[in-house]
Short mmCIF file of C-alpha atoms in Angstrom, two decimals:
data_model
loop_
_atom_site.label_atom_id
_atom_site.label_comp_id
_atom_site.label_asym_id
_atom_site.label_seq_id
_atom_site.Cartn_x
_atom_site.Cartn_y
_atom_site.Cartn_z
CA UNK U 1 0.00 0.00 0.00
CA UNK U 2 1.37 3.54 -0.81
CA UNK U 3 1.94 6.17 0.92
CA UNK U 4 -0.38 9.18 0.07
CA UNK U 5 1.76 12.85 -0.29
CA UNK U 6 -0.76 14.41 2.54
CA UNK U 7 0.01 11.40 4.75
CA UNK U 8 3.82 11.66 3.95
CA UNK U 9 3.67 15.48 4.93
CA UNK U 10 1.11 14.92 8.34
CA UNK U 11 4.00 12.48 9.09
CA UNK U 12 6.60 15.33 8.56
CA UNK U 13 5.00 17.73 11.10
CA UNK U 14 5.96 15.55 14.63
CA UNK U 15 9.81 15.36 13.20
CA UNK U 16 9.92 18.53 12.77
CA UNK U 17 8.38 19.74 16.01
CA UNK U 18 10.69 17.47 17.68
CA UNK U 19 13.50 18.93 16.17
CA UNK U 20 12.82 22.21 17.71
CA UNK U 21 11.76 21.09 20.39
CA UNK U 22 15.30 19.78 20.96
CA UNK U 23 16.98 22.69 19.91
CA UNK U 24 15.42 25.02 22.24
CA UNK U 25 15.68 22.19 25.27
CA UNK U 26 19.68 22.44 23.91
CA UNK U 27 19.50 26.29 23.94
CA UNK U 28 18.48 26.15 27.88
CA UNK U 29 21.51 23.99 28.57
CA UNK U 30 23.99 25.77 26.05
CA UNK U 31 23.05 29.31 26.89
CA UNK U 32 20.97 29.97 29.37
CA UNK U 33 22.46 33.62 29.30
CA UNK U 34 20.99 33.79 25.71
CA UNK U 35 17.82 31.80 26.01
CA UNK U 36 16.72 34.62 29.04
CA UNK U 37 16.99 37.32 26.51
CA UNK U 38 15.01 35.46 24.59
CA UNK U 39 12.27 34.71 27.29
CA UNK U 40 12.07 38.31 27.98
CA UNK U 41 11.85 39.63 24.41
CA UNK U 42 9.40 37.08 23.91
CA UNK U 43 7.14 38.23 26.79
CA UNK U 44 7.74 41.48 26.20
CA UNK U 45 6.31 41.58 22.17
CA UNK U 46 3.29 39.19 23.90
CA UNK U 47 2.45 41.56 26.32
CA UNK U 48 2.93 44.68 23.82
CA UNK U 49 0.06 42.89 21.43
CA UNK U 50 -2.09 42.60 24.85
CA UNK U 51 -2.01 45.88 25.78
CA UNK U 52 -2.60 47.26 22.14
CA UNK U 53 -5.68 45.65 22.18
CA UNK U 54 -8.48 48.41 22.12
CA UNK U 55 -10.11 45.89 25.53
CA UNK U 56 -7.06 47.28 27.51
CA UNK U 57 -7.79 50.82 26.91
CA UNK U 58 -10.19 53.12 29.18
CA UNK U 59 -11.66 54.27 25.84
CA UNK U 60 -11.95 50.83 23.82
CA UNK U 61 -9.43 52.69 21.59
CA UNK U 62 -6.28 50.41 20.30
CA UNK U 63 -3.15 52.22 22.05
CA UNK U 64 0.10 53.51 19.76
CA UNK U 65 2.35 50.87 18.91
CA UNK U 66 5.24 53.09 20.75
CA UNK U 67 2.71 53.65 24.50
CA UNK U 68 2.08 50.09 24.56
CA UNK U 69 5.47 48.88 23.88
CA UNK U 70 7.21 51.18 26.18
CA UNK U 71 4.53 50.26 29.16
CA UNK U 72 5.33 46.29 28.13
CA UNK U 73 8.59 46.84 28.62
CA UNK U 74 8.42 48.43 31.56
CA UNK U 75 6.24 46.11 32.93
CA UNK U 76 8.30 42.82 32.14
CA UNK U 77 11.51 44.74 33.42
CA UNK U 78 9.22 45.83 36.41
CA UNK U 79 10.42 49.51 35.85
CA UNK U 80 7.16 51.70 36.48
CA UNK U 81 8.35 54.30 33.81
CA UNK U 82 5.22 55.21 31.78
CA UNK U 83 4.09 57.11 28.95
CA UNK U 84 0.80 57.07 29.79
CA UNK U 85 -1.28 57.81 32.89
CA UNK U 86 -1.63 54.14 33.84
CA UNK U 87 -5.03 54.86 36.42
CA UNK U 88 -6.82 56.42 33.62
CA UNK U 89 -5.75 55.50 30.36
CA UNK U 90 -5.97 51.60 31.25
CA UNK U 91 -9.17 50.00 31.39
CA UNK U 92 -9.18 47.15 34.30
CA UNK U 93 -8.28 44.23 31.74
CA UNK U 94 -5.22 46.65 30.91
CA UNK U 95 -4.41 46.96 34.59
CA UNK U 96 -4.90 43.20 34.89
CA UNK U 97 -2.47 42.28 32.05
CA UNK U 98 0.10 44.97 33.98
CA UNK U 99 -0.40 43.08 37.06
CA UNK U 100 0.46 39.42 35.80
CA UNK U 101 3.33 41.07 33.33
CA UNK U 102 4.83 42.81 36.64
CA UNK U 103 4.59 39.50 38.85
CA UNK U 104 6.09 37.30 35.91
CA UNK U 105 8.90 40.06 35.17
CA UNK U 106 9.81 40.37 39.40
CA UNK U 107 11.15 36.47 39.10
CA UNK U 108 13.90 38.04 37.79
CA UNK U 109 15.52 37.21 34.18
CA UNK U 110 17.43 33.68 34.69
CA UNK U 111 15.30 32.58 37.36
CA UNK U 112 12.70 32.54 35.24
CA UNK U 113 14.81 31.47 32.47
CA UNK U 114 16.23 28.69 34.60
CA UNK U 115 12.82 27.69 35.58
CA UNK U 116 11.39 27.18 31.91
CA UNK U 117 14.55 25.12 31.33
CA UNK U 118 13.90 23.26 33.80
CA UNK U 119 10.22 22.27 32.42
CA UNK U 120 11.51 22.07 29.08
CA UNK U 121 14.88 19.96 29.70
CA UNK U 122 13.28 18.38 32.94
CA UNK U 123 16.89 18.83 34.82
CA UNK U 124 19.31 21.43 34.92
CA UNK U 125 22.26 21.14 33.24
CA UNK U 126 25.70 22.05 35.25
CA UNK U 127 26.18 25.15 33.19
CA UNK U 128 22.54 26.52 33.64
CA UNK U 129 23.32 25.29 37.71
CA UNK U 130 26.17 27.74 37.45
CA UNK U 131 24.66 30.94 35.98
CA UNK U 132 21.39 30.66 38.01
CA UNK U 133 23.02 30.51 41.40
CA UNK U 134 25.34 33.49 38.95
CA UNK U 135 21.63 35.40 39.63
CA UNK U 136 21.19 34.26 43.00
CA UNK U 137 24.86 35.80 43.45
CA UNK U 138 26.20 37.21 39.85
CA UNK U 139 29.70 38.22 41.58
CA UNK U 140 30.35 35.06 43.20
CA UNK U 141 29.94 32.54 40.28
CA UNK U 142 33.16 32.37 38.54
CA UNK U 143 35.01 29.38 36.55
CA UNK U 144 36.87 26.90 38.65
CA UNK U 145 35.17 25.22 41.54
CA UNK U 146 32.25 26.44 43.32
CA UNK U 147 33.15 27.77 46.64
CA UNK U 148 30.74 26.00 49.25
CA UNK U 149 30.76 29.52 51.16
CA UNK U 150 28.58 30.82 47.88
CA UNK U 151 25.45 32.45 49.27
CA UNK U 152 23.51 29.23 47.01
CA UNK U 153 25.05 26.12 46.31
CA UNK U 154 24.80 24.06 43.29
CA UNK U 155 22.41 21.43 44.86
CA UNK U 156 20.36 24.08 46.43
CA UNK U 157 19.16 25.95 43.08
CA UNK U 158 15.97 24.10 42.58
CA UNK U 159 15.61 24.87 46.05
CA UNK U 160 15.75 28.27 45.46
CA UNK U 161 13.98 28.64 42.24
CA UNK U 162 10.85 27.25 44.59
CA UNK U 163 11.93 30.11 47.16
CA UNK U 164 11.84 32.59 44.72
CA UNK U 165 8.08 31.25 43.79
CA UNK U 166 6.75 30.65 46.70
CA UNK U 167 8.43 33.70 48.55
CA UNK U 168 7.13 36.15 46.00
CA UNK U 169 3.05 34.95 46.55
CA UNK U 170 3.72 35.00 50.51
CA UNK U 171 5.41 38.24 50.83
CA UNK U 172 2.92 40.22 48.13
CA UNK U 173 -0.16 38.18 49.98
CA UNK U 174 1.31 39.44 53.65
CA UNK U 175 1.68 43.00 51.99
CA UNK U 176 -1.65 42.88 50.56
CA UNK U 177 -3.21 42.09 53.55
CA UNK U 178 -1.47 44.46 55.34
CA UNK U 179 -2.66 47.25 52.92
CA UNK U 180 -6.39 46.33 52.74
CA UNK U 181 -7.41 48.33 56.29
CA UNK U 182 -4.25 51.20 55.46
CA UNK U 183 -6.19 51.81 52.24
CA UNK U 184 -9.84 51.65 53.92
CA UNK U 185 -8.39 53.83 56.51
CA UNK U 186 -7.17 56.46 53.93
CA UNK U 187 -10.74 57.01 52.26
CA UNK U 188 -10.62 54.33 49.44
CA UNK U 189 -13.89 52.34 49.21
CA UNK U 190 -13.81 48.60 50.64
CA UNK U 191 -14.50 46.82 46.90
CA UNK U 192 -11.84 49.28 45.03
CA UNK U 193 -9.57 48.44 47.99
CA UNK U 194 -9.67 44.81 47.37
CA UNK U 195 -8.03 45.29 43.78
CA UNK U 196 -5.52 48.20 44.84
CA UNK U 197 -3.82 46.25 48.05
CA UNK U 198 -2.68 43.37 45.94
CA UNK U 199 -1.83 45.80 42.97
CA UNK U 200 0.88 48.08 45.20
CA UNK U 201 1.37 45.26 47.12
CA UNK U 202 2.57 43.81 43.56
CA UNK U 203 3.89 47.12 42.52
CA UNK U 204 6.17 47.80 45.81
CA UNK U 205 7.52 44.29 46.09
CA UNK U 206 8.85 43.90 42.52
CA UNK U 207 9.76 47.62 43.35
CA UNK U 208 7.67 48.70 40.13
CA UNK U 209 5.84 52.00 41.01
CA UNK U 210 2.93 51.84 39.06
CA UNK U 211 -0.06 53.08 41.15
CA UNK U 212 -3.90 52.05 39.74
CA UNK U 213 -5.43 54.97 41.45
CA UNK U 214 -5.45 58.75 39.86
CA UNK U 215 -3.07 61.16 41.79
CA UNK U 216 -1.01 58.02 42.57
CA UNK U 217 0.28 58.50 45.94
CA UNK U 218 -0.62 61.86 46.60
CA UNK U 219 -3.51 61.76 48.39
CA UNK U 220 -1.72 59.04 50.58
CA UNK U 221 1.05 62.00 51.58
CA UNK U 222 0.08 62.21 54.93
CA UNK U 223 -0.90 58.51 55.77
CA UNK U 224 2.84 57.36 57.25
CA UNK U 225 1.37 54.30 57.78
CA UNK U 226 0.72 53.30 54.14
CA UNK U 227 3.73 54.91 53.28
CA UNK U 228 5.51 52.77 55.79
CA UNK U 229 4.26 49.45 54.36
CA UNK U 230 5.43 50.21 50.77
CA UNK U 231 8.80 51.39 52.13
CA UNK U 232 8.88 47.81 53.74
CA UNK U 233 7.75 46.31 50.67
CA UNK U 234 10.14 47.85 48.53
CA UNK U 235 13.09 47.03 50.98
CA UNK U 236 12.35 43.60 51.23
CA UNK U 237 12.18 42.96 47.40
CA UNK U 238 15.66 45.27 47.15
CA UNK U 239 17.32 43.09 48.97
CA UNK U 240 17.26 39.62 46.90
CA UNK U 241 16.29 36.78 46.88
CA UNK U 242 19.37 35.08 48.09
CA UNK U 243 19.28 37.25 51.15
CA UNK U 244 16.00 36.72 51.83
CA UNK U 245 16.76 32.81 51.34
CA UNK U 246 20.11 33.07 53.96
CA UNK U 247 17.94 35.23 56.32
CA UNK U 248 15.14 32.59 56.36
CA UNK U 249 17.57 29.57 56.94
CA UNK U 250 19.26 31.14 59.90
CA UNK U 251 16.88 33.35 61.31
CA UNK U 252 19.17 36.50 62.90
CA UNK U 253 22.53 33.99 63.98
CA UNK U 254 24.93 36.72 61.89
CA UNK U 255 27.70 33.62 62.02
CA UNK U 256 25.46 31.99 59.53
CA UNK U 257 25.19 34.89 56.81
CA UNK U 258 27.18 34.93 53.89
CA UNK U 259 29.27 37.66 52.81
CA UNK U 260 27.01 38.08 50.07
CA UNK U 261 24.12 38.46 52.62
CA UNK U 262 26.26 41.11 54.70
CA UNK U 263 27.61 43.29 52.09
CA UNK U 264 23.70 43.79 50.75
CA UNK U 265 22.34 44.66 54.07
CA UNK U 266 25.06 46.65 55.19
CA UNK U 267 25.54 48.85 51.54
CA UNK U 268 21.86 49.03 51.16
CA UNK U 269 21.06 50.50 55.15
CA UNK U 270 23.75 53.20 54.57
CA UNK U 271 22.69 54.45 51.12
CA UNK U 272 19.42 54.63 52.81
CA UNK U 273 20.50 56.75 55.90
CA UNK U 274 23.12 58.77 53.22
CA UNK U 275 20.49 59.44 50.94
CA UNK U 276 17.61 60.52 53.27
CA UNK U 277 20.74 62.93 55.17
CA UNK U 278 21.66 64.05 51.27
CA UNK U 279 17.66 64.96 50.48
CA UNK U 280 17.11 65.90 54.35
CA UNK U 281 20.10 69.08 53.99
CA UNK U 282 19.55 69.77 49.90
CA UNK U 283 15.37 69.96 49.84
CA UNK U 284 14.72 71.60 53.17
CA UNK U 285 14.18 75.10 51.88
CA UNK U 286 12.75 74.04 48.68
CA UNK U 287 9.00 75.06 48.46
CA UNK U 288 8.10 72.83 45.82
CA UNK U 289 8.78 69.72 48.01
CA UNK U 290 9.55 69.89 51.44
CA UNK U 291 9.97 73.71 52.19
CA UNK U 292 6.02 73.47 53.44
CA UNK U 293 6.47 70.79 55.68
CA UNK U 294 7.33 70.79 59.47
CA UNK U 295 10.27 68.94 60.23
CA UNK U 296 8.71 65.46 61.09
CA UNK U 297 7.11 65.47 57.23
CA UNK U 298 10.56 66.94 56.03
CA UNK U 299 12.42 63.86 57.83
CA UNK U 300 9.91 61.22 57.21
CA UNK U 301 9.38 62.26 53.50
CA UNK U 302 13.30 62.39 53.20
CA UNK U 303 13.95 59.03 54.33
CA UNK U 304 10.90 57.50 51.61
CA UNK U 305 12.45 59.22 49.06
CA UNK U 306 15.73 57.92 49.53
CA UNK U 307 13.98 54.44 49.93
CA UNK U 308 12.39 54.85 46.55
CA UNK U 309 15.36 56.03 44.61
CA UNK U 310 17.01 53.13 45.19
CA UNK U 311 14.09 51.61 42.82
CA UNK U 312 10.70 51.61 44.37
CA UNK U 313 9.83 54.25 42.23
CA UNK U 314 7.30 56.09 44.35
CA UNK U 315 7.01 59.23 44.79
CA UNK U 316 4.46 61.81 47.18
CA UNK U 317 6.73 64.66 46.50
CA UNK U 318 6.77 66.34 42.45
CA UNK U 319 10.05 65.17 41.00
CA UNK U 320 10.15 67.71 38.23
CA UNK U 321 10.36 70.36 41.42
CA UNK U 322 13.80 69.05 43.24
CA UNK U 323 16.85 70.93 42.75
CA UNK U 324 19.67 69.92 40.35
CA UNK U 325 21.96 69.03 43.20
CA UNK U 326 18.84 66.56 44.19
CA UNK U 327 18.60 65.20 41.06
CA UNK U 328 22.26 64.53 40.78
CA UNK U 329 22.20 62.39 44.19
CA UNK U 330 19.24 60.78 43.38
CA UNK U 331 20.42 59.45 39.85
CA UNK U 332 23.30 58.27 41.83
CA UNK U 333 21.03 56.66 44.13
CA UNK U 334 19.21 55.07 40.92
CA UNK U 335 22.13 54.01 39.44
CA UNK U 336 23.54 51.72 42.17
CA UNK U 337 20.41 50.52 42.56
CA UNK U 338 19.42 47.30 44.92
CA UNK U 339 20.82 43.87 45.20
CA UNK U 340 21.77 41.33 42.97
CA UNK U 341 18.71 38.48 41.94
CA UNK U 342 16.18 41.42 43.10
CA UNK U 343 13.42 42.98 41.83
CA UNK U 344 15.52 46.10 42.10
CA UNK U 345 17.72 47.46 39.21
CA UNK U 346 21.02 49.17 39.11
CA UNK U 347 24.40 47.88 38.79
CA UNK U 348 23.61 46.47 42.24
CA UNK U 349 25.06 47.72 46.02
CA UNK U 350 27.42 44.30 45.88
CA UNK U 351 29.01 45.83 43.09
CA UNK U 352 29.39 48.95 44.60
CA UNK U 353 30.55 47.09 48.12
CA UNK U 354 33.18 44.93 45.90
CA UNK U 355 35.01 48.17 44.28
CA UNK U 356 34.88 50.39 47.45
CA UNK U 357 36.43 47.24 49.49
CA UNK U 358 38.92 47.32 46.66
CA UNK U 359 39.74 51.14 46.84
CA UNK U 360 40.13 50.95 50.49
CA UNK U 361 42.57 47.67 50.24
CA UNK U 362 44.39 49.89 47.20
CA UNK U 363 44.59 52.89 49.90
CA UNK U 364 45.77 50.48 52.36
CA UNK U 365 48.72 48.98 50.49
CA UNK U 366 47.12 45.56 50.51
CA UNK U 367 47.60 42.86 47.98
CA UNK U 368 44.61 41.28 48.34
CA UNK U 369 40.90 42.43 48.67
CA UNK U 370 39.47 41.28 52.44
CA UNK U 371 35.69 41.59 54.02
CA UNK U 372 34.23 40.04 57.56
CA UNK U 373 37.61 37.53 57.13
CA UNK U 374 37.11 36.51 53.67
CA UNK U 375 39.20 37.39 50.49
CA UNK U 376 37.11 38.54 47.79
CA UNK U 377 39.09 36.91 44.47
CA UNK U 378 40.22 39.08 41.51
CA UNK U 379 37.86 38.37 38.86
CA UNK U 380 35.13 39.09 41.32
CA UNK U 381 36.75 42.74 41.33
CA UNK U 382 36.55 42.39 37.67
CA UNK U 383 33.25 41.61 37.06
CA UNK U 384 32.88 44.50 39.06
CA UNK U 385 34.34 46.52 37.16
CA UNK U 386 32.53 45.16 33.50
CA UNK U 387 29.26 45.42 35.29
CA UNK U 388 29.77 48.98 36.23
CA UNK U 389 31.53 50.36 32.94
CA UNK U 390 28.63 48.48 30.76
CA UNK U 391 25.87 50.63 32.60
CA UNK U 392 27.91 53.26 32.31
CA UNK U 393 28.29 53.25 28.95
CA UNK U 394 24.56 52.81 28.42
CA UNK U 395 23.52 55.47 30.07
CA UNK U 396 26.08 57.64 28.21
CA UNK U 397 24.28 56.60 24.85
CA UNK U 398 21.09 56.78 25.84
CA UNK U 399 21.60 60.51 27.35
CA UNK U 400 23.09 61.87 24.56
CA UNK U 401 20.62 60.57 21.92
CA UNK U 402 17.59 61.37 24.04
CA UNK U 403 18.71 64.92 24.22
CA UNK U 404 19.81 65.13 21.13
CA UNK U 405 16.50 64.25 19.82
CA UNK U 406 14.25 66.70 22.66
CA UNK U 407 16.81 69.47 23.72
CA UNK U 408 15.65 69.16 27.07
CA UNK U 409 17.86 70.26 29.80
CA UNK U 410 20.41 67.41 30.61
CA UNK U 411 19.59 67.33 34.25
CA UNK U 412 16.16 65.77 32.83
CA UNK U 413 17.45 63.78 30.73
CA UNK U 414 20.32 62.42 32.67
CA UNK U 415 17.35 61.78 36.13
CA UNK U 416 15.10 59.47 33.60
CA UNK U 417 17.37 57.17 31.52
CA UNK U 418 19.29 56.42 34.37
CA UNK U 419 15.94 55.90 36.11
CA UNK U 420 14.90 53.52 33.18
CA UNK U 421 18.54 51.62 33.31
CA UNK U 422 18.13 51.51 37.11
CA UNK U 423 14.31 50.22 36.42
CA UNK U 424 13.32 52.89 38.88
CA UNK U 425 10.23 54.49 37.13
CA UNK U 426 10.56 57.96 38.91
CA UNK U 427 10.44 60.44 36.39
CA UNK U 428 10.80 64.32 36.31
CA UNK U 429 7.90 64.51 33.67
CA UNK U 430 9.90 63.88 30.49
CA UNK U 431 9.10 60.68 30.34
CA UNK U 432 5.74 61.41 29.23
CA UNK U 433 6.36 63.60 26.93
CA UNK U 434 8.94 62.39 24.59
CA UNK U 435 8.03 62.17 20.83
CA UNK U 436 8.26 57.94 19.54
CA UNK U 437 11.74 57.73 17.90
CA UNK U 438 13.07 59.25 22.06
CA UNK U 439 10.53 56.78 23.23
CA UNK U 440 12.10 53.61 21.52
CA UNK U 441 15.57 54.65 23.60
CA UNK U 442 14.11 54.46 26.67
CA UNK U 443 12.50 51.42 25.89
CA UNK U 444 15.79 49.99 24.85
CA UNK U 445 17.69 51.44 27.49
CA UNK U 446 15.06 49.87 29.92
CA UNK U 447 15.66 46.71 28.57
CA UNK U 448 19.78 46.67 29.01
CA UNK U 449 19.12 47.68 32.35
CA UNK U 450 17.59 45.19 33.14
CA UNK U 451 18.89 42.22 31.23
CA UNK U 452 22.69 43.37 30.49
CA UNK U 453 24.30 43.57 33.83
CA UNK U 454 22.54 40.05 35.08
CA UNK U 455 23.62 38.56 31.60
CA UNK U 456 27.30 40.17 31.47
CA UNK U 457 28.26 39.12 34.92
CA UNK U 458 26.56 35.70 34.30
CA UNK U 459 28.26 35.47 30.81
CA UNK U 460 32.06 36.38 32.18
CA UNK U 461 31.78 34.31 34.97
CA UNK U 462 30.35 31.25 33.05
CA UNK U 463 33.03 31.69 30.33
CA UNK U 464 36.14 32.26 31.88
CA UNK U 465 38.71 29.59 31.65
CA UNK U 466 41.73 28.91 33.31
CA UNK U 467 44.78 29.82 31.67
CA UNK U 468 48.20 27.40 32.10
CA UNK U 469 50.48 30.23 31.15
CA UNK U 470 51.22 34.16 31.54
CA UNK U 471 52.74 36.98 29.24
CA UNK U 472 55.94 38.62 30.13
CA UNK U 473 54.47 41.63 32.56
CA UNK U 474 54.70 45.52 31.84
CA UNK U 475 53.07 48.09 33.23
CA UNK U 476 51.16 51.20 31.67
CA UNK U 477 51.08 54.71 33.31
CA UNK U 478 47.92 54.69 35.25
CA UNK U 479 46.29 57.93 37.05
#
């Protein structure tokens, strides 16, 4: 009996399904580095055609390509940047599709890229091992063996990848909860209230900063309470999820924290205290933000900005109004960031721990770098140093195309792309007013943030290889 061409071709279809199928299982072994990127450009064109349909619009109008793709982005990368008011131009299947996008993005880009490979490939390879405890601790995952003092170890990253899950619902549920009477309390009507206290509870844990209601936060100025819940919220998502996985293993016993664990909670509690100080002596007199206050508002208003700079991306007080010398220590606030395998952005405070510990050992006259009795290796100092001179550079770019395209004072410019790379979402009103083609660089810009300094650091330390020889040694003029 023959074979029919229609039955040779149905026939064709499984082999060739199979094929990819293996090729993208391969991919998640291979490169996990890559195969994130492509989980997050993936999600972020899916949730681009969601919100351009006209049901996610207020007005059952279809949105601009450019609005849509920008809030997608900033969604996924759980920024909070917008080009649109997101309480009134979204309709509440709009708000909905934010919601989930925000959630899915906060996982963080190889945990959730390990955690498809792991469906797809049903195990995790010893490479993909490596670069997702790399995102669990991107500076301490380097070739060679893996140091058993690493804040995760290899056997414990399916362990953690269940953290991460599990973690995320708990703490956003708590938060939620928490919220409910705060936003009852504060005037908001009991059924609206039941959508809005998971929403920021969403928004301040993945340290987003969208808010559903109009106004945002400003009628909330005054409620310290509410105010004191996000700033909880948005530390405990800053922080990491490796820190958060140390911290619930050994409770407050400070023997049993890493160095990774240390360094975070120590870098992130000063920037905090040095950037409320910083806002506390530079905005005092200022009548546009806290020149009308008394000095309890001044200090407590102080102290949330600082917390949201870092990349909660909240704000009571009206950006465009703070003084240049504000702006410049809150970009530098934006730009460091939160820790590494957070919700926060930024080159990360590890990074900025690693190179000041470095400094201080170069002031010293010391050979080697040292913290809480450990010696922090060399190509941790130089992963460091990549992470730091790629967001650099991207911000750079991004500042002088944006203002070359809107000739809008630098100051502006410079506060909001380094917001986007730091996925902060505070914004001194440019933001939202930026014609398509300057639109399209912040989306982009976005995007590296979020993605490129995971990736690089995850990339290097995957790839380096040991090297059974040396060059003859000469020295440049440095300084």
């Amino acid at each position: 009996m023959s074979m029919s061409p229609g039955g040779s071709f149905v026939r064709r279809i499984p082999q060739q399904l199979e094929r990819i199928w293996d090729t993208v299982r391969d991919l998640t072994t291979a490169s996990p580095s890559r195969f994130a990127v492509g989980v997050f450009s993936l999600l972020i064109l899916i949730f681009t055609a969601l919100l351009s349909l006209p049901a996610a619009a207020a007005d059952g109008r279809r949105t601009a390509l450019a609005d849509a793709l920008f809030t997608a982005m900033s969604t996924i990368c759980v920024t909070g940047l917008t080009t649109v008011d997101t309480a009134t131009h979204w309709s509440a299947f709009g708000k909905t599709i934010i919601f989930i996008g925000v959630n899915i993005g906060g996982m963080g880009v190889l945990t959730l890229a390990s955690i498809l490979g792991l469906v797809i490939s049903k195990r995790l390879g010893l490479r993909a091992k490596l670069i997702a405890a790399g995102d669990s601790n991107p500076l301490r995952a380097h070739g060679g063996p893996v140091n058993e003092g690493q804040t995760v170890r290899l056997g414990e990253v399916g362990q953690l990848l269940r953290t991460v899950a599990l973690s995320t619902l708990l703490i956003e549920g708590v938060i939620a909860v928490t919220l409910y009477p705060a936003l009852i309390l504060a005037g908001i009507e009991p059924l609206a209230a039941l959508w809005e206290a998971p929403f920021y509870a969403a928004m301040a844990f993945t340290n987003t900063g969208f808010t559903p209601n109009p106004g945002g936060l400003e009628p909330f100025a005054d409620d310290y309470v509410l105010l004191t819940i996000l700033m909880i919220a948005v530390f405990l998502g800053s922080i990491g999820f490796p820190v958060i996985y140390t911290l619930a293993r050994t409770t407050w016993h400070l023997k049993g924290w890493s160095l990774h664990t240390k360094l975070t909670l120590i870098t992130t509690v000063l920037l905090f205290f040095a950037g409320a100080i910083a806002f506390l002596g530079l905005e005092y007199d200022n009548p546009g933000t806290f020149g009308s206050m008394d000095a309890w508002d001044t200090t407590f208003q102080a102290f949330f900005l600082s917390a949201m700079t870092r990349s909660g991306g909240f704000s009571v007080v009206d950006i465009g109004e703070l003084y240049g010398s504000s702006l410049v220590v809150g970009s530098m606030l934006m730009f460091v960031g939160g820790g590494s395998a957070s919700t926060a952005g930024g080159i990360k405070v590890t990074t900025l721990a690693v190179l000041a510990l470095a400094v201080w050992s170069e002031a010293r006259g010391r050979a080697s770098v040292e913290a809480f009795g450990r010696r922090i290796p060399s190509d941790v100092q130089r992963v460091a140093l990549s992470v730091v001179a790629w967001g650099a550079t991207i911000v750079a770019l991004s500042t002088i195309t944006i203002a070359q395209i809107t000739k809008a004072p630098i100051a502006e410019v410079l506060f909001d792309v380094i917001s986007a790379f730091g996925t902060v979402g505070l914004s001194t009103g440019l933001t939202s007013e930026l014609p398509d083609p300057a639109v399209y660089v912040m989306a982009l810009t976005i995007f590296m943030g979020r993605i490129g300094t995971v990736t690089l650091a995850a990339a290097v330390a995957a790839t380096s290889r040991s090297q059974l020889y040396s060059l003859p040694v000469e020295r440049p003029i440095v300084g």
